[in-house]
């Protein structure tokens, strides 16, 4: 068994086809197919089912994928440690993220990081809280941004308190108020964000025993704001999720101390690669410079 075969298997699963994997790896399709067939012959069972729509894991393939990713992760760690000892920077940092962070933090943060560390490559995977949690647990990403209420026993570091606000059209009676209560919101047609099973809006409503009059459940924040602007209901959203709001909506504070805590999560920060740890240190520094870090930097990631 060679690491090349494992890399081919993992890449085919990641991109969903032999041809795309071959292109990404700089190999021919026949070489990728040969590597997969050789690995299956060596292990004695099929890993992938192939059809016109692409490839999908067999039950045995799904079982082995976690171990393959673990082997590749530690091999990457080994190469990064050797590079670090020799005074070199090398590696890939894989990050799980959701829309608010993707649109407002990561582009300028990665631009700053790449200028300082051009030999370290970045990959980010965008999804909802449940998907990001799955990616962290299964080694698809090194770490991920999450609302810490959805971290589910991962190793976490808090970064920022993001207020939850009410979103109404400018012609709504609430638009003249400085604040609204959750009980007022309960009586209105409501557009529920749909970001997984345990997101912050649902948590806040549940904790305060509020049963909203849900008319729609929508994933995309921009779609929610467009529907609010058209008078189809009101909503509540984290403030960072309201990026470049439409002209005819208004954000109103909700009485009480309601917010989500945005942080980073990993299975273990102590086991991260040197490149990932370096990125996190730079993340702290960048957030601190922007005045967006609401929690002290943890000792294990203190900047020197």
XYZ file of C-alpha atoms in Angstrom:
304
model
C 0.000 0.000 0.000
C 1.384 3.413 -0.982
C 0.384 6.874 0.168
C -0.205 7.800 -3.474
C -3.048 5.270 -3.697
C -4.582 6.677 -0.517
C -4.294 10.218 -1.868
C -5.992 9.145 -5.098
C -8.826 7.450 -3.196
C -9.372 10.474 -0.930
C -9.322 12.923 -3.859
C -11.818 10.876 -5.908
C -14.198 10.885 -2.945
C -13.686 14.628 -2.396
C -14.423 15.700 -5.992
C -16.874 12.914 -6.873
C -15.361 11.691 -10.134
C -12.285 9.979 -11.554
C -11.753 12.602 -14.263
C -11.870 15.548 -11.855
C -9.531 13.752 -9.460
C -7.088 13.066 -12.289
C -7.110 16.732 -13.278
C -6.616 17.889 -9.667
C -3.733 15.462 -9.096
C -2.055 16.019 -12.457
C -2.511 12.355 -13.458
C -4.196 10.568 -16.341
C -7.629 9.027 -15.799
C -6.157 5.588 -16.437
C -3.540 6.156 -13.728
C -6.237 7.119 -11.222
C -8.367 4.115 -12.177
C -5.343 1.831 -11.912
C -4.489 3.179 -8.429
C -8.051 2.577 -7.220
C -8.179 -0.918 -8.693
C -4.801 -1.750 -7.152
C -5.925 -0.543 -3.712
C -9.171 -2.513 -3.918
C -7.245 -5.637 -4.990
C -4.768 -5.179 -2.141
C -7.505 -4.780 0.479
C -9.814 -7.406 -0.997
C -13.030 -5.394 -1.274
C -14.610 -2.614 -3.353
C -14.267 0.955 -2.179
C -16.316 2.802 -4.784
C -19.337 2.217 -6.986
C -19.077 3.833 -10.415
C -21.966 4.916 -12.638
C -22.828 7.673 -15.113
C -23.388 10.220 -12.328
C -19.896 9.681 -10.913
C -18.677 7.613 -7.990
C -19.998 6.910 -4.523
C -18.603 5.056 -1.545
C -19.466 1.475 -0.761
C -20.149 0.669 2.889
C -16.585 -0.675 3.196
C -15.215 2.401 1.436
C -17.071 4.711 3.846
C -15.666 2.722 6.781
C -12.085 2.991 5.495
C -12.249 6.648 4.448
C -11.855 7.938 8.009
C -8.674 5.876 8.482
C -7.317 6.965 5.102
C -7.822 10.603 6.034
C -6.160 9.992 9.394
C -3.079 8.471 7.704
C -2.862 11.348 5.216
C -3.327 13.902 7.996
C -0.427 12.521 10.026
C 1.738 12.206 6.926
C 1.078 15.881 6.218
C 1.925 16.651 9.850
C 5.199 14.742 9.473
C 6.215 16.732 6.390
C 5.330 20.014 8.074
C 7.351 19.136 11.184
C 10.376 18.248 9.056
C 9.981 21.536 7.170
C 9.686 23.451 10.463
C 12.884 21.877 11.822
C 14.666 22.926 8.639
C 13.361 26.486 8.989
C 10.878 26.150 6.130
C 7.156 26.857 5.843
C 5.025 24.351 3.979
C 1.571 22.800 4.104
C -2.149 23.158 3.485
C -4.685 24.526 5.976
C -8.261 23.240 5.539
C -10.977 25.319 7.168
C -14.707 24.734 7.645
C -16.723 27.938 7.627
C -20.203 29.423 7.335
C -21.371 32.364 5.222
C -20.878 35.218 7.703
C -17.230 34.352 8.268
C -16.636 33.495 4.592
C -17.867 36.866 3.374
C -16.483 39.183 6.061
C -13.430 37.632 7.701
C -11.740 35.087 5.470
C -11.017 37.061 2.260
C -8.989 39.852 3.944
C -7.591 37.436 6.537
C -6.322 34.973 3.910
C -4.955 37.836 1.796
C -2.917 38.986 4.801
C -1.810 35.452 5.675
C -0.734 34.514 2.139
C 1.329 37.680 1.797
C 3.296 36.634 4.902
C 3.317 32.869 4.242
C 3.148 32.265 0.454
C 4.182 28.579 0.689
C 1.177 27.637 2.854
C -1.966 26.896 0.856
C -5.527 27.486 2.030
C -8.706 25.519 1.340
C -12.069 26.360 2.816
C -15.304 24.388 2.840
C -18.551 26.308 3.374
C -21.623 24.761 4.999
C -24.033 24.978 7.905
C -23.149 24.195 11.521
C -24.003 20.491 11.219
C -21.862 20.068 8.108
C -18.902 21.911 9.647
C -19.120 19.771 12.781
C -19.145 16.637 10.593
C -16.098 17.855 8.629
C -14.148 18.499 11.839
C -14.984 15.138 13.417
C -14.179 13.227 10.225
C -10.894 15.005 9.483
C -12.060 16.701 6.297
C -10.968 20.058 7.750
C -8.269 20.911 10.297
C -10.601 23.181 12.231
C -13.788 25.119 11.631
C -15.615 28.289 12.534
C -18.800 27.569 14.471
C -21.331 29.125 16.752
C -20.059 27.568 19.958
C -23.587 26.510 20.919
C -23.233 23.965 18.077
C -19.737 22.772 18.989
C -20.928 19.514 20.643
C -17.945 18.625 22.854
C -15.210 19.738 20.451
C -12.137 21.650 21.594
C -13.199 25.302 21.152
C -11.855 28.837 21.362
C -14.329 31.778 21.486
C -13.643 34.792 19.282
C -16.597 37.174 19.017
C -20.053 37.877 20.414
C -22.392 38.476 17.479
C -25.678 40.183 18.534
C -29.002 38.726 17.373
C -31.247 41.447 15.894
C -34.769 41.708 14.507
C -35.087 42.351 10.755
C -38.201 44.200 9.538
C -39.226 46.149 6.429
C -39.065 49.934 6.773
C -42.887 50.198 6.513
C -43.462 47.795 9.437
C -44.805 49.252 12.736
C -41.719 47.928 14.544
C -39.460 50.102 12.367
C -40.179 53.130 14.576
C -39.074 51.347 17.748
C -35.580 51.343 19.224
C -36.033 47.809 20.578
C -38.528 44.949 20.331
C -39.328 42.080 22.663
C -39.425 38.405 21.743
C -43.092 38.306 22.736
C -43.826 41.012 20.140
C -41.979 38.974 17.505
C -44.035 35.897 18.424
C -47.204 37.571 17.133
C -45.782 38.372 13.675
C -45.444 36.309 10.491
C -41.946 34.883 10.837
C -39.225 33.733 8.427
C -37.078 31.106 10.157
C -33.394 30.726 9.219
C -32.588 27.100 8.424
C -28.898 26.437 9.188
C -29.024 22.963 10.725
C -30.942 21.431 13.585
C -29.582 23.448 16.498
C -28.774 26.975 15.354
C -28.827 30.081 17.538
C -32.182 31.532 16.476
C -33.994 28.310 17.380
C -32.015 28.094 20.633
C -32.960 31.618 21.712
C -36.623 31.115 20.860
C -36.706 27.801 22.711
C -34.907 29.149 25.793
C -37.431 31.985 26.019
C -40.440 29.717 25.313
C -41.355 31.619 22.167
C -43.340 29.817 19.450
C -43.054 31.973 16.323
C -45.649 32.066 13.565
C -43.342 30.446 10.987
C -44.376 31.102 7.392
C -41.133 30.132 5.647
C -37.849 28.383 6.488
C -34.949 29.680 4.391
C -31.220 28.851 4.311
C -29.744 31.904 2.571
C -29.553 35.120 4.585
C -29.819 37.284 1.453
C -33.045 35.474 0.502
C -34.428 36.033 4.013
C -33.707 39.761 3.794
C -35.284 39.983 0.313
C -38.433 38.293 1.630
C -38.536 40.632 4.625
C -38.156 43.621 2.291
C -41.153 42.371 0.293
C -43.326 42.203 3.416
C -43.549 38.400 3.595
C -42.611 38.328 7.282
C -40.016 39.447 9.773
C -37.000 37.524 11.001
C -34.210 37.527 13.552
C -30.621 37.037 12.468
C -27.100 37.383 13.832
C -25.822 40.829 12.917
C -22.814 39.465 11.023
C -25.175 37.468 8.793
C -26.727 40.698 7.539
C -24.061 41.607 5.031
C -24.909 44.580 2.785
C -28.614 44.692 3.743
C -31.221 45.840 1.211
C -32.271 49.492 1.306
C -35.790 48.973 2.650
C -35.155 46.893 5.763
C -34.297 47.964 9.295
C -32.366 46.206 12.039
C -33.786 46.560 15.556
C -32.195 45.458 18.811
C -33.996 42.750 20.779
C -34.501 43.365 24.501
C -32.235 41.129 26.553
C -28.729 39.849 26.009
C -29.106 37.719 22.877
C -26.070 36.782 20.795
C -24.177 33.898 19.260
C -20.566 33.273 20.181
C -18.486 32.737 17.047
C -15.394 30.668 17.654
C -13.142 28.040 16.171
C -13.402 24.331 16.930
C -11.223 21.272 16.371
C -11.001 17.744 17.699
C -7.816 18.906 19.459
C -5.937 22.155 18.895
C -2.786 20.610 20.363
C -2.703 18.094 17.472
C -3.043 20.654 14.668
C -0.325 20.986 12.040
C 2.256 23.778 12.342
C 0.626 25.523 9.363
C -2.842 25.427 10.969
C -1.479 26.718 14.279
C 0.292 29.528 12.445
C -2.934 30.495 10.683
C -4.814 30.598 14.001
C -2.165 32.863 15.527
C -2.488 35.186 12.531
C -6.294 35.031 12.850
C -6.069 36.234 16.460
C -3.701 39.015 15.446
C -5.907 40.146 12.544
C -9.133 40.129 14.606
C -7.386 42.008 17.400
C -6.118 44.660 14.970
C -9.636 45.068 13.540
C -11.141 45.440 17.038
C -13.291 42.334 16.531
C -11.785 39.993 19.147
C -14.091 39.902 22.183
C -12.184 37.284 24.184
C -8.576 37.135 25.420
C -6.086 35.178 23.332
C -5.549 31.751 24.869
C -2.117 31.032 26.289
C -1.558 28.098 23.904
C -1.841 30.514 20.966
C -0.160 33.552 22.502
C 1.556 35.706 19.893
C 5.277 36.306 20.303
